[in-house]
PDB file of C-alpha atoms in Angstrom:
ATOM      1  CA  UNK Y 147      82.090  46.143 226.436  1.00  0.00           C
ATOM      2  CA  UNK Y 148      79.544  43.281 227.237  1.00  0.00           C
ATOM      3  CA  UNK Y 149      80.780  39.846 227.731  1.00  0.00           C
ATOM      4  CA  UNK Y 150      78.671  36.856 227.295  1.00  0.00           C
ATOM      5  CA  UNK Y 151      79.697  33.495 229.454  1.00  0.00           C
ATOM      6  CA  UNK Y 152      77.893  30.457 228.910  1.00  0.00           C
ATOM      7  CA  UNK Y 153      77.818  27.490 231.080  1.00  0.00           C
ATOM      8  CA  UNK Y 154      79.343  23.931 230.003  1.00  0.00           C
ATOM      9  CA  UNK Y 155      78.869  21.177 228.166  1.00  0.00           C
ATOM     10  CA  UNK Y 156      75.642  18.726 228.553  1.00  0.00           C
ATOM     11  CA  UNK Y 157      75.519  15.145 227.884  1.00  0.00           C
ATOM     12  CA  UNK Y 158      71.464  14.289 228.071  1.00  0.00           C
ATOM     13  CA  UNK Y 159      69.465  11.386 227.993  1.00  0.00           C
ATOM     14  CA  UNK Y 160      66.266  11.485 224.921  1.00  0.00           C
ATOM     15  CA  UNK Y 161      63.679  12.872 227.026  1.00  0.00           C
ATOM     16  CA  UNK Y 162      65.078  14.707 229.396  1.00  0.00           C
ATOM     17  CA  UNK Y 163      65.989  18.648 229.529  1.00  0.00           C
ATOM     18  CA  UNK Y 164      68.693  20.775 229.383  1.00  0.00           C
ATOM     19  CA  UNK Y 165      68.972  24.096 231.232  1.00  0.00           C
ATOM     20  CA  UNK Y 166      71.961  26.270 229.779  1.00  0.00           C
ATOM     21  CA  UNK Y 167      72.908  29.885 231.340  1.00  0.00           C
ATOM     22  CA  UNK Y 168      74.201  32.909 229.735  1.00  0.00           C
ATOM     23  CA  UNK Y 169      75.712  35.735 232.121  1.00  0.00           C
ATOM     24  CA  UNK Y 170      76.435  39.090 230.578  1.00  0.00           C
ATOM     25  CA  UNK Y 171      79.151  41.185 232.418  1.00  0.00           C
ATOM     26  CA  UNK Y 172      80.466  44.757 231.403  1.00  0.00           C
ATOM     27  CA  UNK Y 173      76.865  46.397 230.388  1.00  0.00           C
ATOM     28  CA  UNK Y 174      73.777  47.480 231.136  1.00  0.00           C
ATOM     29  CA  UNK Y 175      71.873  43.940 231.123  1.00  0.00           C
ATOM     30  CA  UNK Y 176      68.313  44.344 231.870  1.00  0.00           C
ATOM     31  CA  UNK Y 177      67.497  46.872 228.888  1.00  0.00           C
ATOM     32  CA  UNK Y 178      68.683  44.595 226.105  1.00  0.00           C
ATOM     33  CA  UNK Y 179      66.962  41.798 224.269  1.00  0.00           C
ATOM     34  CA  UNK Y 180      68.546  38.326 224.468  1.00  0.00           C
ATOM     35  CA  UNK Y 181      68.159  35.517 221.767  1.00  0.00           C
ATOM     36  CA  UNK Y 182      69.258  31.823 221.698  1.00  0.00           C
ATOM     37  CA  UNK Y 183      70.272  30.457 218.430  1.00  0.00           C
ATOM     38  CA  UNK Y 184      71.474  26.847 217.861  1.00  0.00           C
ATOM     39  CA  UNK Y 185      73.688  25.286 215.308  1.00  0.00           C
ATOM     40  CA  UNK Y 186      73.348  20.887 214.727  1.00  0.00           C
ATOM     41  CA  UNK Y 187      76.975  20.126 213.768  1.00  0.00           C
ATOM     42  CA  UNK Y 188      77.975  20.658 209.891  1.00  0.00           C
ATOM     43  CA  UNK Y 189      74.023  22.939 209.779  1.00  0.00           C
ATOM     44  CA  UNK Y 190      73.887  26.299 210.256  1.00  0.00           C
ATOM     45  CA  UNK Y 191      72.253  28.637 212.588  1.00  0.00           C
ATOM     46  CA  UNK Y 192      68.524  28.543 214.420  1.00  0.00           C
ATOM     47  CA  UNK Y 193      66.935  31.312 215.970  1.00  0.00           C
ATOM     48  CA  UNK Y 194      64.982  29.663 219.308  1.00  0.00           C
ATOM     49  CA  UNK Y 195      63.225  32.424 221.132  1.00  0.00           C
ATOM     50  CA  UNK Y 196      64.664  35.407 222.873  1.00  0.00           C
ATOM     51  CA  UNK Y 197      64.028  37.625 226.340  1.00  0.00           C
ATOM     52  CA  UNK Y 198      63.452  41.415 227.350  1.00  0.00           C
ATOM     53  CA  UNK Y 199      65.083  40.674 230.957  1.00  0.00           C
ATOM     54  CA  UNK Y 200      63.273  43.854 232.173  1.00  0.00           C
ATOM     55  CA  UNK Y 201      59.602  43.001 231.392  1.00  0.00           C
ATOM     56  CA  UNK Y 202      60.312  38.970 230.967  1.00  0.00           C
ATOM     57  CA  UNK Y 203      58.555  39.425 227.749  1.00  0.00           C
ATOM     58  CA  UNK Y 204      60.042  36.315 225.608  1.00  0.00           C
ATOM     59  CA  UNK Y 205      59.228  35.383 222.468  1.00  0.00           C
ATOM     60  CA  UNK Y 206      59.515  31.891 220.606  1.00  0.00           C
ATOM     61  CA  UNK Y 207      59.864  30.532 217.056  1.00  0.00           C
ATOM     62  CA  UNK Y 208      56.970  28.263 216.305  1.00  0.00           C
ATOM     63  CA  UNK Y 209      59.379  25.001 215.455  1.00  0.00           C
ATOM     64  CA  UNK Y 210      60.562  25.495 219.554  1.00  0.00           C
ATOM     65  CA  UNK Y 211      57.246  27.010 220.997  1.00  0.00           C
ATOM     66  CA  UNK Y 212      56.136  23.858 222.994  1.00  0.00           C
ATOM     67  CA  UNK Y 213      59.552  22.799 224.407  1.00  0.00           C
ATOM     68  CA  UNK Y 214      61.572  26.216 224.903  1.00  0.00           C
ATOM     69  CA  UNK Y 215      61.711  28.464 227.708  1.00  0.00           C
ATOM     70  CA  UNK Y 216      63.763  31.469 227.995  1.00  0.00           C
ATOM     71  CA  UNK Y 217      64.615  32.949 231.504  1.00  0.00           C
ATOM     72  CA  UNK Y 218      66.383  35.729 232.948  1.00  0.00           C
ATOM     73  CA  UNK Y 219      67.424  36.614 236.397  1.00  0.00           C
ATOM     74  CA  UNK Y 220      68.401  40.646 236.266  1.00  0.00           C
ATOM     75  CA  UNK Y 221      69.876  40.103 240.063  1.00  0.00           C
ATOM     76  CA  UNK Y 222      72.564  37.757 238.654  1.00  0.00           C
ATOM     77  CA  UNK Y 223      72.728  39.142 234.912  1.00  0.00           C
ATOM     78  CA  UNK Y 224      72.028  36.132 233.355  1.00  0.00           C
ATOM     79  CA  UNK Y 225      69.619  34.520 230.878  1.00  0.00           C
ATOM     80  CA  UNK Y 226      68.667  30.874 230.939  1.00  0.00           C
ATOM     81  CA  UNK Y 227      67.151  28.727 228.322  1.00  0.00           C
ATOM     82  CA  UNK Y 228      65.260  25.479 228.812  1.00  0.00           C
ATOM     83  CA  UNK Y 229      65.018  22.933 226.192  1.00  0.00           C
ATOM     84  CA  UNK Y 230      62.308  19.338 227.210  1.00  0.00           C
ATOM     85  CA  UNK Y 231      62.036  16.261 225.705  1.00  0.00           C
ATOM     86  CA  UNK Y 232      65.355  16.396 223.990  1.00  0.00           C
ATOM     87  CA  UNK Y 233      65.675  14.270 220.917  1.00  0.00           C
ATOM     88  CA  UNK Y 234      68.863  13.200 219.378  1.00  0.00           C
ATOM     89  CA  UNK Y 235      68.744  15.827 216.463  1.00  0.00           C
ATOM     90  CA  UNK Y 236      69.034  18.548 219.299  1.00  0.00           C
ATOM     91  CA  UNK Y 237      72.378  17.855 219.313  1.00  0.00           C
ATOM     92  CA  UNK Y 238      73.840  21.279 218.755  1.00  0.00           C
ATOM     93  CA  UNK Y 239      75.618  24.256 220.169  1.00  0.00           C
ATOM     94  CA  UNK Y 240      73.897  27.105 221.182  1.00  0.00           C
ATOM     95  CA  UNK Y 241      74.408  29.932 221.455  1.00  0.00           C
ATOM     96  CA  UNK Y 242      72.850  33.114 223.455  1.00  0.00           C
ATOM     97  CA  UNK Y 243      73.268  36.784 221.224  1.00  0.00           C
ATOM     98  CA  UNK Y 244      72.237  40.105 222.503  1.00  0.00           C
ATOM     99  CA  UNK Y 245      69.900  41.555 220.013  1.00  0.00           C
ATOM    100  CA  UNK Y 246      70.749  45.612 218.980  1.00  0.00           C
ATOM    101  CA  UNK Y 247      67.497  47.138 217.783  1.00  0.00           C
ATOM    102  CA  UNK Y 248      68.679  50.627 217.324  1.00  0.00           C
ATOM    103  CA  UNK Y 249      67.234  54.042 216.666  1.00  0.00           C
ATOM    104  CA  UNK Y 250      67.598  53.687 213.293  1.00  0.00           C
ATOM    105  CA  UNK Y 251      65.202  50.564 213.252  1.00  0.00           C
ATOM    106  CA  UNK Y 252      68.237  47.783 212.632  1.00  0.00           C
ATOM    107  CA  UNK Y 253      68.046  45.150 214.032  1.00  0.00           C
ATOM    108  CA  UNK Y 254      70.921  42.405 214.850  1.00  0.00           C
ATOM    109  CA  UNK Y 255      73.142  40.218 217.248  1.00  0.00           C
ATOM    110  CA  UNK Y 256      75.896  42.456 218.237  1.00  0.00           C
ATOM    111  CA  UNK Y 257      77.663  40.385 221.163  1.00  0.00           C
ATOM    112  CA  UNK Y 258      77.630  36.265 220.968  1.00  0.00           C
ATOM    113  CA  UNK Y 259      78.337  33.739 223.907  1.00  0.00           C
ATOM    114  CA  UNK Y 260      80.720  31.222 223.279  1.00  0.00           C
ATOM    115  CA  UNK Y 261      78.383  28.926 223.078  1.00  0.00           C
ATOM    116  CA  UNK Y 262      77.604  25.616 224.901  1.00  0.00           C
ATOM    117  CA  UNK Y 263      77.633  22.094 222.937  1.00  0.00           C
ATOM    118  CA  UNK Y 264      74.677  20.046 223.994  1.00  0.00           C
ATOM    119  CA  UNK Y 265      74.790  16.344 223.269  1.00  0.00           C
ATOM    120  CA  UNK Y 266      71.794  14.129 223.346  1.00  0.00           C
ATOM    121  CA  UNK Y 267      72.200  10.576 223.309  1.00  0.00           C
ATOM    122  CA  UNK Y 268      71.384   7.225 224.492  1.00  0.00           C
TER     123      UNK Y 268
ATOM    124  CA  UNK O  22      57.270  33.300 207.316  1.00  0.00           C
ATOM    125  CA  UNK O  23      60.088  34.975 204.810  1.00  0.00           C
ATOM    126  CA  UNK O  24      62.569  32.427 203.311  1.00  0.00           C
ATOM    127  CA  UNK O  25      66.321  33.325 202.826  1.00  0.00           C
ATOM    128  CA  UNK O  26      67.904  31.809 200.100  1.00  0.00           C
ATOM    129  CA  UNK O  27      71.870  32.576 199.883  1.00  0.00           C
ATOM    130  CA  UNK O  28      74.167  31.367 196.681  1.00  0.00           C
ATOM    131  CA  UNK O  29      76.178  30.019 195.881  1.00  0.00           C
ATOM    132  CA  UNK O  30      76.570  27.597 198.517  1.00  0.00           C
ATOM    133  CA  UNK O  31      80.504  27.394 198.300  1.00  0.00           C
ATOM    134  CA  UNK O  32      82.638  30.177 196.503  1.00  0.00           C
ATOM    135  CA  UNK O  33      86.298  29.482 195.701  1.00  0.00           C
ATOM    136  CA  UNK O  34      88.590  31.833 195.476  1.00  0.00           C
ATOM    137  CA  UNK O  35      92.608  32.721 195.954  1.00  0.00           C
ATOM    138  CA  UNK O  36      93.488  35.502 198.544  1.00  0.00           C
ATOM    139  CA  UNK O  37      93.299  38.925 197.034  1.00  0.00           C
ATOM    140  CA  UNK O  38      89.838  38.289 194.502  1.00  0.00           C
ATOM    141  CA  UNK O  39      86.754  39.625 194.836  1.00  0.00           C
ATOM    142  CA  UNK O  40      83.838  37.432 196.394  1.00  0.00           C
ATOM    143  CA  UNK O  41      80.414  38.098 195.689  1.00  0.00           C
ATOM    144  CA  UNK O  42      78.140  36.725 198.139  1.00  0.00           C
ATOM    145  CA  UNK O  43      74.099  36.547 197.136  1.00  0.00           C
ATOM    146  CA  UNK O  44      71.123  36.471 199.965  1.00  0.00           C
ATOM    147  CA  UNK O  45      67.287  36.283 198.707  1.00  0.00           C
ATOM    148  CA  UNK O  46      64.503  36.473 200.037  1.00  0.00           C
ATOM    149  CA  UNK O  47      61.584  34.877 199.285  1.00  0.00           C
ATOM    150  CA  UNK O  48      59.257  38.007 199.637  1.00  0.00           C
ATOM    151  CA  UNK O  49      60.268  41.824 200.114  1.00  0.00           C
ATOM    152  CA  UNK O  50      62.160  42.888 203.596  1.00  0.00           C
ATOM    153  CA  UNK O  51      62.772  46.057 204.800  1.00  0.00           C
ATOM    154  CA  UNK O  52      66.430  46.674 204.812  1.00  0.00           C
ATOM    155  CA  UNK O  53      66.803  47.565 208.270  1.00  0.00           C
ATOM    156  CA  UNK O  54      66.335  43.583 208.837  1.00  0.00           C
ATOM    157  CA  UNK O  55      68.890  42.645 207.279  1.00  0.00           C
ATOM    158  CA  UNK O  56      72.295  41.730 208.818  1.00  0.00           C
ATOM    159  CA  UNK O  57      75.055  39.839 207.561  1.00  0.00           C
ATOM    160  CA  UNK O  58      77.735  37.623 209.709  1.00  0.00           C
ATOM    161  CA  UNK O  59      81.243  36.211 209.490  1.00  0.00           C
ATOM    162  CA  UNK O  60      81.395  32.451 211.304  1.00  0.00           C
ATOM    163  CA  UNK O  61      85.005  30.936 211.563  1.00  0.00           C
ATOM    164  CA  UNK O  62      85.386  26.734 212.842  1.00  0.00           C
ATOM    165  CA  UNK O  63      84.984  26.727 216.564  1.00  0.00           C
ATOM    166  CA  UNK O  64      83.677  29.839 216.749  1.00  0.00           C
ATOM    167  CA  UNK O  65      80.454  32.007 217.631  1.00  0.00           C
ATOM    168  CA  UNK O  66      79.204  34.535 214.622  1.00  0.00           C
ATOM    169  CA  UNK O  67      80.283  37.894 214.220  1.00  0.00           C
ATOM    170  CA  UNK O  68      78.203  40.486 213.246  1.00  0.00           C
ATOM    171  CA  UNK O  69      79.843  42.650 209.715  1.00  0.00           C
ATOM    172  CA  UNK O  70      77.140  44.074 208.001  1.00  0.00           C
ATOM    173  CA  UNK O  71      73.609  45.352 209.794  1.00  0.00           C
ATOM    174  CA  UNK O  72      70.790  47.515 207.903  1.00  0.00           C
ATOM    175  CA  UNK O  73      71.575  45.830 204.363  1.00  0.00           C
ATOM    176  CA  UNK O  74      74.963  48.516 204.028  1.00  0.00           C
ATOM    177  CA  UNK O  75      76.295  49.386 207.603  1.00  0.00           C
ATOM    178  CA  UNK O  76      79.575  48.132 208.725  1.00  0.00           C
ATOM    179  CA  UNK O  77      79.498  46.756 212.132  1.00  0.00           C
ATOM    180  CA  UNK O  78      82.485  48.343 214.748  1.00  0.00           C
ATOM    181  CA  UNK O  79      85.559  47.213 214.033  1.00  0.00           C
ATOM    182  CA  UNK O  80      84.838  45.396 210.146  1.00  0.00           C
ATOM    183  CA  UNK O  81      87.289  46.287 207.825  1.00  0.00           C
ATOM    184  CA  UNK O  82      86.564  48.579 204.583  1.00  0.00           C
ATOM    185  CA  UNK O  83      86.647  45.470 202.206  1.00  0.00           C
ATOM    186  CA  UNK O  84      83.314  44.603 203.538  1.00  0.00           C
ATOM    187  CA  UNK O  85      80.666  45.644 202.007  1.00  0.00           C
ATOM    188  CA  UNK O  86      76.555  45.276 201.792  1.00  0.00           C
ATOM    189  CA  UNK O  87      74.057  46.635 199.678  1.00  0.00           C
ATOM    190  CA  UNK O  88      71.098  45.413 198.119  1.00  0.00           C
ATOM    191  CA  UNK O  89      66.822  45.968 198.805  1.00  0.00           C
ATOM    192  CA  UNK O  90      63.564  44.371 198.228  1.00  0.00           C
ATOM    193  CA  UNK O  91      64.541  40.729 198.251  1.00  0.00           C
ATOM    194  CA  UNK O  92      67.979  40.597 196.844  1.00  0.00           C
ATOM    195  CA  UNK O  93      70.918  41.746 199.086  1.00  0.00           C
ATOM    196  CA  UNK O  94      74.724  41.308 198.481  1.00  0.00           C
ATOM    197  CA  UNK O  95      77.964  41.018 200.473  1.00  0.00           C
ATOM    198  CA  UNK O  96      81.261  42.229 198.710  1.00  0.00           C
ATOM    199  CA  UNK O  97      84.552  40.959 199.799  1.00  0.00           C
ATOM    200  CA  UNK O  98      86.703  43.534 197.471  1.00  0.00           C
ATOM    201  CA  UNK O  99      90.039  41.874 198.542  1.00  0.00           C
ATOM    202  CA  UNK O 100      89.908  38.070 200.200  1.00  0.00           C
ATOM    203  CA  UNK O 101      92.886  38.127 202.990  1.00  0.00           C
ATOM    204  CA  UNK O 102      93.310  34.466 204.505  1.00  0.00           C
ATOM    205  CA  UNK O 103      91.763  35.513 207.521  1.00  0.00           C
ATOM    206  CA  UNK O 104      88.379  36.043 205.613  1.00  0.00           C
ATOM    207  CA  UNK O 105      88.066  32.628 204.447  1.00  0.00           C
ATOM    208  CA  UNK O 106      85.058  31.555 206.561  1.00  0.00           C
ATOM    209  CA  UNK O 107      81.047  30.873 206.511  1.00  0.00           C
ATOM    210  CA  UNK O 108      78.653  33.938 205.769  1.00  0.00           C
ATOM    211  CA  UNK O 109      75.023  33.677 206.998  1.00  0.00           C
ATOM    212  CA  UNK O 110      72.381  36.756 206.053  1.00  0.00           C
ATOM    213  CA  UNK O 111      69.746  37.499 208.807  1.00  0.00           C
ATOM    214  CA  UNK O 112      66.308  38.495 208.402  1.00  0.00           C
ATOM    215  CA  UNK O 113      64.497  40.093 211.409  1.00  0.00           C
ATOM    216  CA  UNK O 114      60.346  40.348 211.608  1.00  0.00           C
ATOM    217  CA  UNK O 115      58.186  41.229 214.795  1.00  0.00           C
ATOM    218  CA  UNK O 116      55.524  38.706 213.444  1.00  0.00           C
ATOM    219  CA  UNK O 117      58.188  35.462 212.905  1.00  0.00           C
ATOM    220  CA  UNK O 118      60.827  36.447 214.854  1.00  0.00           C
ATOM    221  CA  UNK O 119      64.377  35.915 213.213  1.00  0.00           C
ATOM    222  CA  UNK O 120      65.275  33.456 210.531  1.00  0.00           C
ATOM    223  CA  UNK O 121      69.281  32.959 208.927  1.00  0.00           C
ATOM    224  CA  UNK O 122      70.174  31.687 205.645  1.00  0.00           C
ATOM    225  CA  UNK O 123      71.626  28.626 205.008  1.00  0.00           C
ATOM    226  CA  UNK O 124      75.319  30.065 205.031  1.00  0.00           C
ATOM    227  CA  UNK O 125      77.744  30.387 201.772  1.00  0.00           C
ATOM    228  CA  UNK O 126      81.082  29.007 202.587  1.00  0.00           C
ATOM    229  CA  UNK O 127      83.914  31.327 201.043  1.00  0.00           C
ATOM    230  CA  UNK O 128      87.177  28.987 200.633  1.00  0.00           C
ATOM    231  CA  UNK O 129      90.770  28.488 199.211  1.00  0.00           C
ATOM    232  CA  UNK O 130      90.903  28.265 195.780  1.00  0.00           C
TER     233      UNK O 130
END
């Protein structure tokens, strides 16, 4: 049974990044997409981007393309996502989500991190 | 880039009625794309319905999806307290990637 473990909270300056980790225990790691969704407080949820850890292929949605990068680090099991130039409405928790895309064609988040509150403020 | 629309926004209802839960689409999905997830205060998602109909491991029987096209439901047949909660529907596609509703919140009547 996977477990997802994200690091702690941030407190960031406007401008600045944020670098938040996601280590997956308990499963195979490298053969699994992983996706970072966020959630503003009182909004709900925002798919970022996501990772194939074993070909580093990532992917990004257009709002986060310029100031997003997803990671991962197969020696260590975890998955990393960069956010730059923080602005105070990327205030949020986020979240990273291992995407199932089974034989059947579905496709969804099966396991969830417990998510990591990211404060941006002055 | 497809559009999910979910209503209404806020259902009330007392433990033991049915809740009917709506997500659209703004153009037609395949139904393998289409997940639906339980959100409590304080914590992450959890996955209940994927591929429009299929229960997730673990989801109790009173869950229920169905739906094509653009329109897709989520039945509650019998609230229990634990169910009050936040429901988002998921759309997956290779082009855009993956976009959520905006969430209907199921409360206490």
């Amino acid at each position: 049974q996977v477990q997802l473990v994200q690091s702690g909270t941030e407190v960031k300056k406007p401008g600045s990044s944020v670098k938040v980790s996601c280590k997956a225990s308990g499963d195979t790691f490298s053969n699994y997409p992983m996706s970072w969704v966020r959630q503003a407080p009182g909004h709900g949820l925002e798919w970022m981007g996501g990772i194939l850890p074993i070909s580093d292929a990532s992917n990004y949605a257009r709002k986060f393309q310029d100031r997003v990068t997803i990671t991962a680090d197969e020696s260590t099991s975890t998955v990393y996502m960069e956010l730059s130039n923080l602005r105070s409405d990327d205030t949020a928790v986020y979240y990273c989500a291992r995407d199932i895309y089974d034989a059947s064609g579905n496709f969804y988040f099966d396991r969830w991190g417990q998510g990591t509150l990211v404060t941006v403020s002055s | 880039e497809i559009v999910l629309t979910q209503s209404p926004a806020t259902l009330s209802l007392s433990p033991g009625e049915r809740a009917t839960l709506s997500c659209r689409a703004s153009q037609s999905v395949g139904y393998s794309y289409l997940a639906w997830y339980q959100q409590k205060p304080g914590q992450a998602p959890r996955v209940l319905i994927f591929g429009a109909s299929n229960r997730a491991t673990g989801i109790p029987d009173r869950f229920s999806g169905s739906g094509s096209g653009t329109d897709f439901t989520l039945t509650i047949s019998r609230l229990e307290p634990e169910d009050f909660a936040v429901y988002y529907c998921q759309h997956y596609d290779q082009a855009s990637g993956v976009t959520f509703g905006p969430g209907t919140t199921v409360d206490i009547k």
